[in-house]
Coordinates of C-alpha atoms in Angstrom, one line a residue:
M1 CA -33.9 61.4 111.9
T2 CA -36.1 61.2 108.9
T3 CA -34.7 60.3 105.4
T4 CA -36.4 61.7 102.3
R5 CA -36.2 59.6 99.0
R6 CA -36.1 61.5 95.7
P7 CA -37.8 60.0 92.6
V8 CA -35.5 58.8 89.8
R9 CA -37.6 59.9 87.0
G10 CA -34.8 61.0 84.8
A11 CA -33.1 57.6 84.7
A12 CA -36.3 55.7 84.2
A13 CA -37.3 58.0 81.4
A14 CA -34.0 57.5 79.7
L15 CA -34.3 53.7 79.9
L16 CA -37.8 53.7 78.5
A17 CA -36.7 55.9 75.6
A18 CA -33.9 53.5 74.8
L19 CA -36.3 50.5 74.8
A20 CA -38.7 52.3 72.6
L21 CA -36.0 53.0 70.0
A22 CA -34.9 49.3 70.1
V23 CA -38.5 48.1 69.5
A24 CA -38.9 50.6 66.7
A25 CA -35.7 49.5 65.0
C26 CA -36.8 45.8 65.1
S27 CA -40.3 46.6 63.8
A28 CA -39.2 49.0 61.0
P29 CA -38.7 47.5 57.5
Q30 CA -35.2 46.4 56.7
A31 CA -33.2 48.3 54.1
E32 CA -33.4 46.6 50.7
Q33 CA -30.3 44.3 50.1
Q34 CA -28.4 44.2 46.8
E35 CA -27.7 40.8 45.2
P36 CA -24.0 39.8 45.1
P37 CA -22.5 40.0 41.6
A38 CA -22.4 36.8 39.5
P39 CA -19.0 35.1 39.6
V40 CA -16.8 35.6 36.5
T41 CA -14.6 32.7 35.4
Q42 CA -11.6 33.8 33.4
G43 CA -9.3 31.3 31.6
P44 CA -5.6 31.5 31.9
T45 CA -3.8 33.5 29.2
I46 CA -1.6 31.1 27.1
A47 CA 1.4 32.6 25.4
P48 CA 1.5 32.0 21.7
D49 CA 4.6 29.8 22.0
K50 CA 2.9 27.6 24.5
A51 CA -0.3 27.0 22.4
P52 CA -0.7 23.4 21.0
A53 CA 0.7 22.9 17.5
P54 CA -1.8 22.5 14.7
V55 CA -2.4 19.0 13.6
P56 CA -0.6 18.5 10.3
V57 CA -2.7 17.6 7.2
V58 CA -1.2 14.6 5.6
P59 CA -1.9 14.6 1.8
P60 CA -3.4 11.5 0.4
T61 CA -1.3 9.0 -1.7
W62 CA -2.0 6.3 -4.2
P63 CA -1.9 3.0 -2.1
L64 CA 0.3 0.9 -4.5
T65 CA 2.9 3.6 -5.2
G66 CA 2.9 6.0 -2.3
V67 CA 2.8 8.9 -4.9
A68 CA 0.9 12.0 -3.7
G69 CA -2.6 12.4 -5.2
E70 CA -6.3 11.8 -4.7
P71 CA -6.7 8.0 -5.4
A72 CA -9.4 7.0 -7.8
V73 CA -12.0 4.7 -6.2
R74 CA -11.5 1.6 -8.2
P75 CA -10.1 -1.9 -7.5
S76 CA -6.7 -3.1 -8.3
L77 CA -6.4 -4.8 -11.7
A78 CA -3.9 -7.6 -12.1
V79 CA -3.1 -9.0 -15.5
K80 CA -1.1 -12.1 -16.2
I81 CA 1.6 -11.1 -18.8
E82 CA 3.8 -13.5 -20.7
N83 CA 7.6 -12.9 -20.7
T84 CA 9.0 -15.2 -23.4
A85 CA 11.1 -13.9 -26.3
V86 CA 8.1 -14.2 -28.7
A87 CA 6.0 -12.1 -26.3
R88 CA 8.4 -9.2 -26.1
P89 CA 8.0 -6.2 -26.2
Q90 CA 4.9 -6.4 -24.0
T91 CA 2.2 -3.7 -24.0
G92 CA 1.3 -1.7 -20.9
L93 CA 3.9 -2.9 -18.5
E94 CA 5.4 0.6 -18.2
Q95 CA 2.2 1.8 -16.6
A96 CA 1.9 -0.9 -13.9
D97 CA 2.1 0.2 -10.2
V98 CA 3.6 -3.2 -9.2
V99 CA 5.0 -6.0 -11.3
W100 CA 5.7 -9.4 -9.7
E101 CA 8.1 -11.6 -11.7
T102 CA 7.6 -15.4 -11.0
I103 CA 9.2 -18.5 -12.4
V104 CA 6.7 -21.1 -13.7
E105 CA 7.2 -24.5 -15.4
F106 CA 10.1 -25.0 -17.8
D107 CA 12.0 -22.2 -16.0
V108 CA 10.0 -19.6 -17.8
S109 CA 9.4 -16.1 -16.3
R110 CA 5.9 -14.7 -16.1
F111 CA 4.6 -11.4 -14.8
V112 CA 1.7 -10.5 -12.5
A113 CA 1.3 -6.8 -13.5
V114 CA -0.9 -4.8 -11.1
F115 CA -2.6 -1.6 -12.3
H116 CA -4.4 1.1 -10.2
S117 CA -3.0 4.6 -10.5
Q118 CA -2.7 4.5 -14.3
V119 CA -5.1 3.2 -17.0
P120 CA -3.2 1.9 -20.1
A121 CA -5.1 1.7 -23.3
E122 CA -4.1 -1.9 -23.9
V123 CA -2.3 -4.7 -22.1
G124 CA -0.8 -8.0 -23.2
P125 CA 0.0 -10.6 -24.2
I126 CA -2.3 -12.1 -21.6
R127 CA -1.6 -15.7 -20.4
S128 CA -2.9 -18.3 -17.9
V129 CA -2.9 -18.3 -14.1
R130 CA -0.5 -20.2 -11.8
P131 CA -0.7 -21.4 -8.2
M132 CA 1.3 -18.5 -6.8
D133 CA -1.1 -15.9 -8.2
P134 CA -3.9 -16.1 -5.6
V135 CA -1.3 -15.8 -2.8
I136 CA 0.2 -12.7 -4.3
L137 CA -3.2 -11.0 -5.1
A138 CA -5.5 -12.0 -2.2
P139 CA -4.5 -9.0 0.0
M140 CA -5.7 -6.6 -2.7
H141 CA -9.1 -8.1 -3.2
G142 CA -9.2 -6.8 -6.7
L143 CA -9.6 -8.1 -10.3
L144 CA -7.5 -10.6 -12.2
A145 CA -7.5 -10.8 -16.0
F146 CA -6.1 -14.0 -17.5
S147 CA -6.4 -16.4 -20.4
G148 CA -6.8 -20.0 -19.4
G149 CA -5.9 -22.2 -16.4
Q150 CA -6.2 -25.7 -15.0
P151 CA -9.5 -26.4 -13.1
G152 CA -7.6 -26.9 -9.8
I153 CA -5.7 -23.7 -10.2
L154 CA -8.9 -21.8 -11.1
A155 CA -10.4 -23.1 -7.9
L156 CA -7.5 -21.6 -5.9
V157 CA -8.0 -18.3 -7.6
A158 CA -11.7 -18.3 -6.9
A159 CA -11.2 -19.1 -3.3
S160 CA -8.8 -16.2 -2.8
G161 CA -11.5 -13.6 -3.1
V162 CA -10.3 -12.0 -6.3
Q163 CA -12.7 -11.4 -9.1
M164 CA -11.8 -13.5 -12.2
I165 CA -11.9 -12.0 -15.7
S166 CA -11.3 -14.9 -18.0
H167 CA -10.7 -14.9 -21.7
D168 CA -11.8 -18.5 -21.9
A169 CA -15.1 -17.6 -20.1
G170 CA -15.8 -15.0 -22.8
A171 CA -15.1 -11.9 -20.7
P172 CA -15.6 -8.6 -22.6
G173 CA -12.5 -6.6 -23.4
M174 CA -10.2 -9.5 -24.5
Y175 CA -9.4 -10.2 -28.1
R176 CA -6.7 -11.8 -30.3
T177 CA -4.5 -9.7 -32.5
R178 CA -3.3 -10.8 -36.0
D179 CA 0.3 -9.6 -35.7
R180 CA 1.3 -12.4 -33.4
A181 CA 0.7 -16.2 -33.4
A182 CA -1.5 -17.9 -30.8
P183 CA -1.2 -18.3 -27.8
H184 CA 0.9 -15.2 -27.7
N185 CA -1.7 -12.8 -29.1
V186 CA -4.4 -12.3 -26.4
Y187 CA -4.7 -8.6 -25.5
G188 CA -7.2 -6.6 -23.4
T189 CA -8.6 -3.2 -22.6
P190 CA -8.2 -2.3 -18.9
A191 CA -11.0 0.3 -19.0
T192 CA -13.4 -2.5 -20.0
F193 CA -12.1 -4.8 -17.2
W194 CA -12.7 -2.2 -14.5
G195 CA -16.2 -1.8 -15.9
L196 CA -16.8 -5.5 -15.1
A197 CA -16.1 -5.1 -11.3
D198 CA -19.0 -6.5 -9.3
A199 CA -20.4 -5.0 -6.1
D200 CA -17.9 -6.8 -3.9
H201 CA -14.9 -5.5 -5.8
Q202 CA -15.4 -1.7 -6.0
A203 CA -13.0 -0.5 -3.3
S204 CA -9.4 0.7 -3.8
P205 CA -6.7 -1.7 -2.6
G206 CA -5.0 -1.2 0.7
E207 CA -1.3 -0.3 0.9
Q208 CA 0.8 -3.4 0.2
F209 CA 4.2 -1.9 1.0
T210 CA 5.0 1.0 3.2
F211 CA 6.3 4.2 1.6
A212 CA 8.4 7.1 2.7
R213 CA 7.1 10.6 1.9
S214 CA 10.1 11.2 -0.3
A215 CA 12.9 9.2 -1.9
D216 CA 15.6 10.5 0.5
R217 CA 13.7 9.1 3.4
S218 CA 13.4 5.6 2.0
A219 CA 15.0 2.7 3.9
A220 CA 17.7 2.2 1.2
A221 CA 18.5 5.9 1.0
V222 CA 18.9 6.2 4.8
A223 CA 20.7 2.9 5.7
G224 CA 21.7 1.3 2.4
T225 CA 25.0 1.0 0.5
P226 CA 25.7 2.2 -3.0
A227 CA 25.0 -0.2 -5.9
S228 CA 24.9 0.2 -9.7
T229 CA 23.6 -3.2 -10.9
L230 CA 21.3 -5.9 -9.7
A231 CA 22.0 -9.1 -11.6
F232 CA 19.4 -11.8 -10.9
R233 CA 19.4 -15.5 -11.8
L234 CA 15.9 -16.6 -11.3
S235 CA 16.3 -19.8 -13.4
P236 CA 18.6 -21.1 -16.2
A237 CA 16.3 -19.4 -18.6
S238 CA 15.7 -16.1 -16.8
S239 CA 18.4 -13.6 -15.8
P240 CA 17.0 -10.1 -15.6
T241 CA 19.4 -7.2 -14.8
W242 CA 18.6 -3.8 -13.3
T243 CA 21.0 -0.9 -13.8
W244 CA 20.8 2.3 -11.8
D245 CA 20.3 5.4 -13.9
A246 CA 20.8 8.6 -12.0
A247 CA 19.5 10.8 -14.8
S248 CA 16.0 9.2 -14.5
G249 CA 16.2 8.3 -10.9
T250 CA 15.2 4.7 -11.7
W251 CA 16.5 1.2 -12.2
L252 CA 16.5 0.2 -15.9
R253 CA 15.6 -3.4 -16.8
S254 CA 17.4 -5.6 -19.2
E255 CA 16.6 -9.2 -20.3
G256 CA 20.1 -10.5 -19.9
A257 CA 22.2 -8.0 -21.8
T258 CA 19.2 -6.7 -23.9
P259 CA 17.5 -3.5 -22.8
A260 CA 13.8 -4.3 -22.0
T261 CA 11.3 -2.0 -23.5
A262 CA 7.5 -1.8 -23.8
R263 CA 5.8 -1.9 -27.2
S264 CA 5.4 1.9 -26.9
G265 CA 9.2 2.1 -27.0
A266 CA 9.5 3.2 -23.3
R267 CA 12.3 1.6 -21.4
L268 CA 11.0 -0.7 -18.6
S269 CA 12.1 0.9 -15.3
A270 CA 11.4 0.9 -11.6
V271 CA 11.8 3.3 -8.7
N272 CA 12.0 0.3 -6.3
V273 CA 13.3 -3.2 -7.0
V274 CA 12.5 -5.7 -4.3
S275 CA 14.1 -9.1 -4.1
I276 CA 12.2 -11.8 -2.2
T277 CA 13.9 -15.1 -1.6
A278 CA 11.4 -17.9 -1.0
D279 CA 11.0 -21.6 -1.3
H280 CA 9.9 -22.7 -4.8
P281 CA 8.3 -26.1 -4.4
N282 CA 6.6 -28.1 -7.1
T283 CA 2.8 -28.7 -6.9
A284 CA 0.7 -31.6 -7.9
F285 CA -0.4 -29.8 -11.0
G286 CA 1.2 -30.9 -14.2
A287 CA 2.0 -29.1 -17.4
Q288 CA 2.7 -30.4 -20.9
G289 CA 4.7 -33.6 -20.9
G290 CA 4.1 -34.1 -17.2
A291 CA 6.4 -31.2 -16.1
P292 CA 5.5 -30.1 -12.6
V293 CA 4.0 -26.7 -12.0
P294 CA 5.8 -24.9 -9.2
T295 CA 4.6 -22.3 -6.7
Y296 CA 6.2 -20.1 -4.0
T297 CA 5.9 -20.5 -0.2
L298 CA 5.0 -16.9 0.6
V299 CA 3.2 -17.3 4.0
G300 CA 6.0 -17.1 6.5
S301 CA 9.2 -15.0 6.4
G302 CA 12.6 -14.9 4.7
D303 CA 15.4 -12.8 3.4
G304 CA 15.2 -10.0 0.9
V305 CA 16.9 -6.9 -0.5
V306 CA 15.4 -3.5 -1.3
A307 CA 17.0 -1.4 -4.0
T308 CA 16.1 2.3 -4.2
G309 CA 18.0 5.4 -5.4
G310 CA 21.2 3.6 -6.4
R311 CA 21.5 1.9 -3.0
T312 CA 20.5 -1.4 -1.5
V313 CA 19.5 -2.5 2.0
P314 CA 19.0 -6.1 3.3
V315 CA 15.5 -6.8 4.7
R316 CA 13.3 -9.5 6.2
W317 CA 10.0 -10.1 4.5
Q318 CA 6.9 -11.4 6.4
K319 CA 3.5 -12.5 5.3
D320 CA 1.2 -13.8 8.0
S321 CA -1.5 -15.4 5.8
D322 CA -2.7 -15.6 2.2
A323 CA -4.9 -12.6 2.8
A324 CA -2.2 -10.5 4.5
P325 CA 0.1 -8.2 2.6
L326 CA 3.8 -9.1 2.3
R327 CA 5.7 -6.6 4.6
L328 CA 9.4 -5.6 4.6
F329 CA 11.5 -4.8 7.7
T330 CA 15.1 -3.6 8.2
A331 CA 17.5 -5.3 10.6
D332 CA 16.3 -3.2 13.5
G333 CA 12.7 -4.4 13.0
K334 CA 11.4 -1.1 11.5
P335 CA 9.4 -1.0 8.3
A336 CA 11.6 -0.9 5.2
D337 CA 9.9 2.1 3.5
L338 CA 10.1 2.3 -0.2
A339 CA 10.4 5.5 -2.2
P340 CA 7.2 6.8 -3.9
G341 CA 6.9 5.3 -7.3
N342 CA 6.4 2.0 -9.1
T343 CA 7.9 -1.3 -7.8
W344 CA 9.1 -4.5 -9.4
V345 CA 9.3 -7.6 -7.2
E346 CA 11.7 -10.4 -8.1
L347 CA 10.7 -13.7 -6.6
V348 CA 14.0 -15.6 -6.2
P349 CA 13.7 -19.4 -5.8
A350 CA 15.6 -20.3 -2.6
G351 CA 18.5 -22.6 -3.2
T352 CA 18.6 -22.2 -7.0
G353 CA 18.2 -18.5 -7.6
S354 CA 20.5 -15.6 -6.7
L355 CA 21.1 -11.9 -6.7
T356 CA 24.5 -10.4 -7.4
I357 CA 24.8 -6.7 -6.4
G358 CA 27.5 -4.7 -8.3

């Protein structure tokens, strides 16, 4: 029996058509592709109560008083002021930022008055330098106006870095008045002294003590005990007393029982009274009749008292070198901040001087 094969033209044609379409698809131009969109970075949304707090702007203060204000760019000016009975009342003390009271030979009190925030028209009577002056003043790197001094003591002052303005050397701005007898009649003009500052003594002083922003935050106000009087015995011939006056918010000074005033009639007063007890040794320098000239040992540490706002607080003082400022600390080691305002520092000779708080 004979088998007849039929041609499969339909299937082959279909296969060829499919292949043609595939080739046409591969050879045809591809559709134009779109570029993907650029990524967008969006920061997280921070709620207002989670935003960082603005940095507070701290207003500037005068470095020697802590009083708010824009400090003048000028050096500190220290003036040696006499404090004997014939020298009182003194001129300009009521405008000093800081006054240091020291005991010199013959148990006499003498002041180192430091000016910066105020410019008195006149100061005096101006007297001679002593060995403790450069140790007190070196940290401020300012000016020192004085009248006279032994060569050895003058050398100590020169080595301390302060600029000396000496009446004996003919410095401008110093003169003798006719209403008082020499040597208690040398006076000076601070504006003239500041005009003598050389290129190395133009900057304002650094902060010597630390200050609270307000009186109620001072160390004595926060941790002190109430007090109404500060009775010092610095020597047999010097017994200043400070009495708290709530009306003025200051301590009022008396020389013994006599109210202390400036020549202007203003009562001498202080926002802060700082008592520093330190050794008071004699030096090799001699005064009239061979009397020894003493100094204070101020590099080191010791006990003290800070009086502010009718309250007192015990402190420790520390001074690391001649050029370092004297710092005050409370019993817990924190800075004993003073209240903004002027300060009087009473240097109490260890072993012979005393402070009685009433």
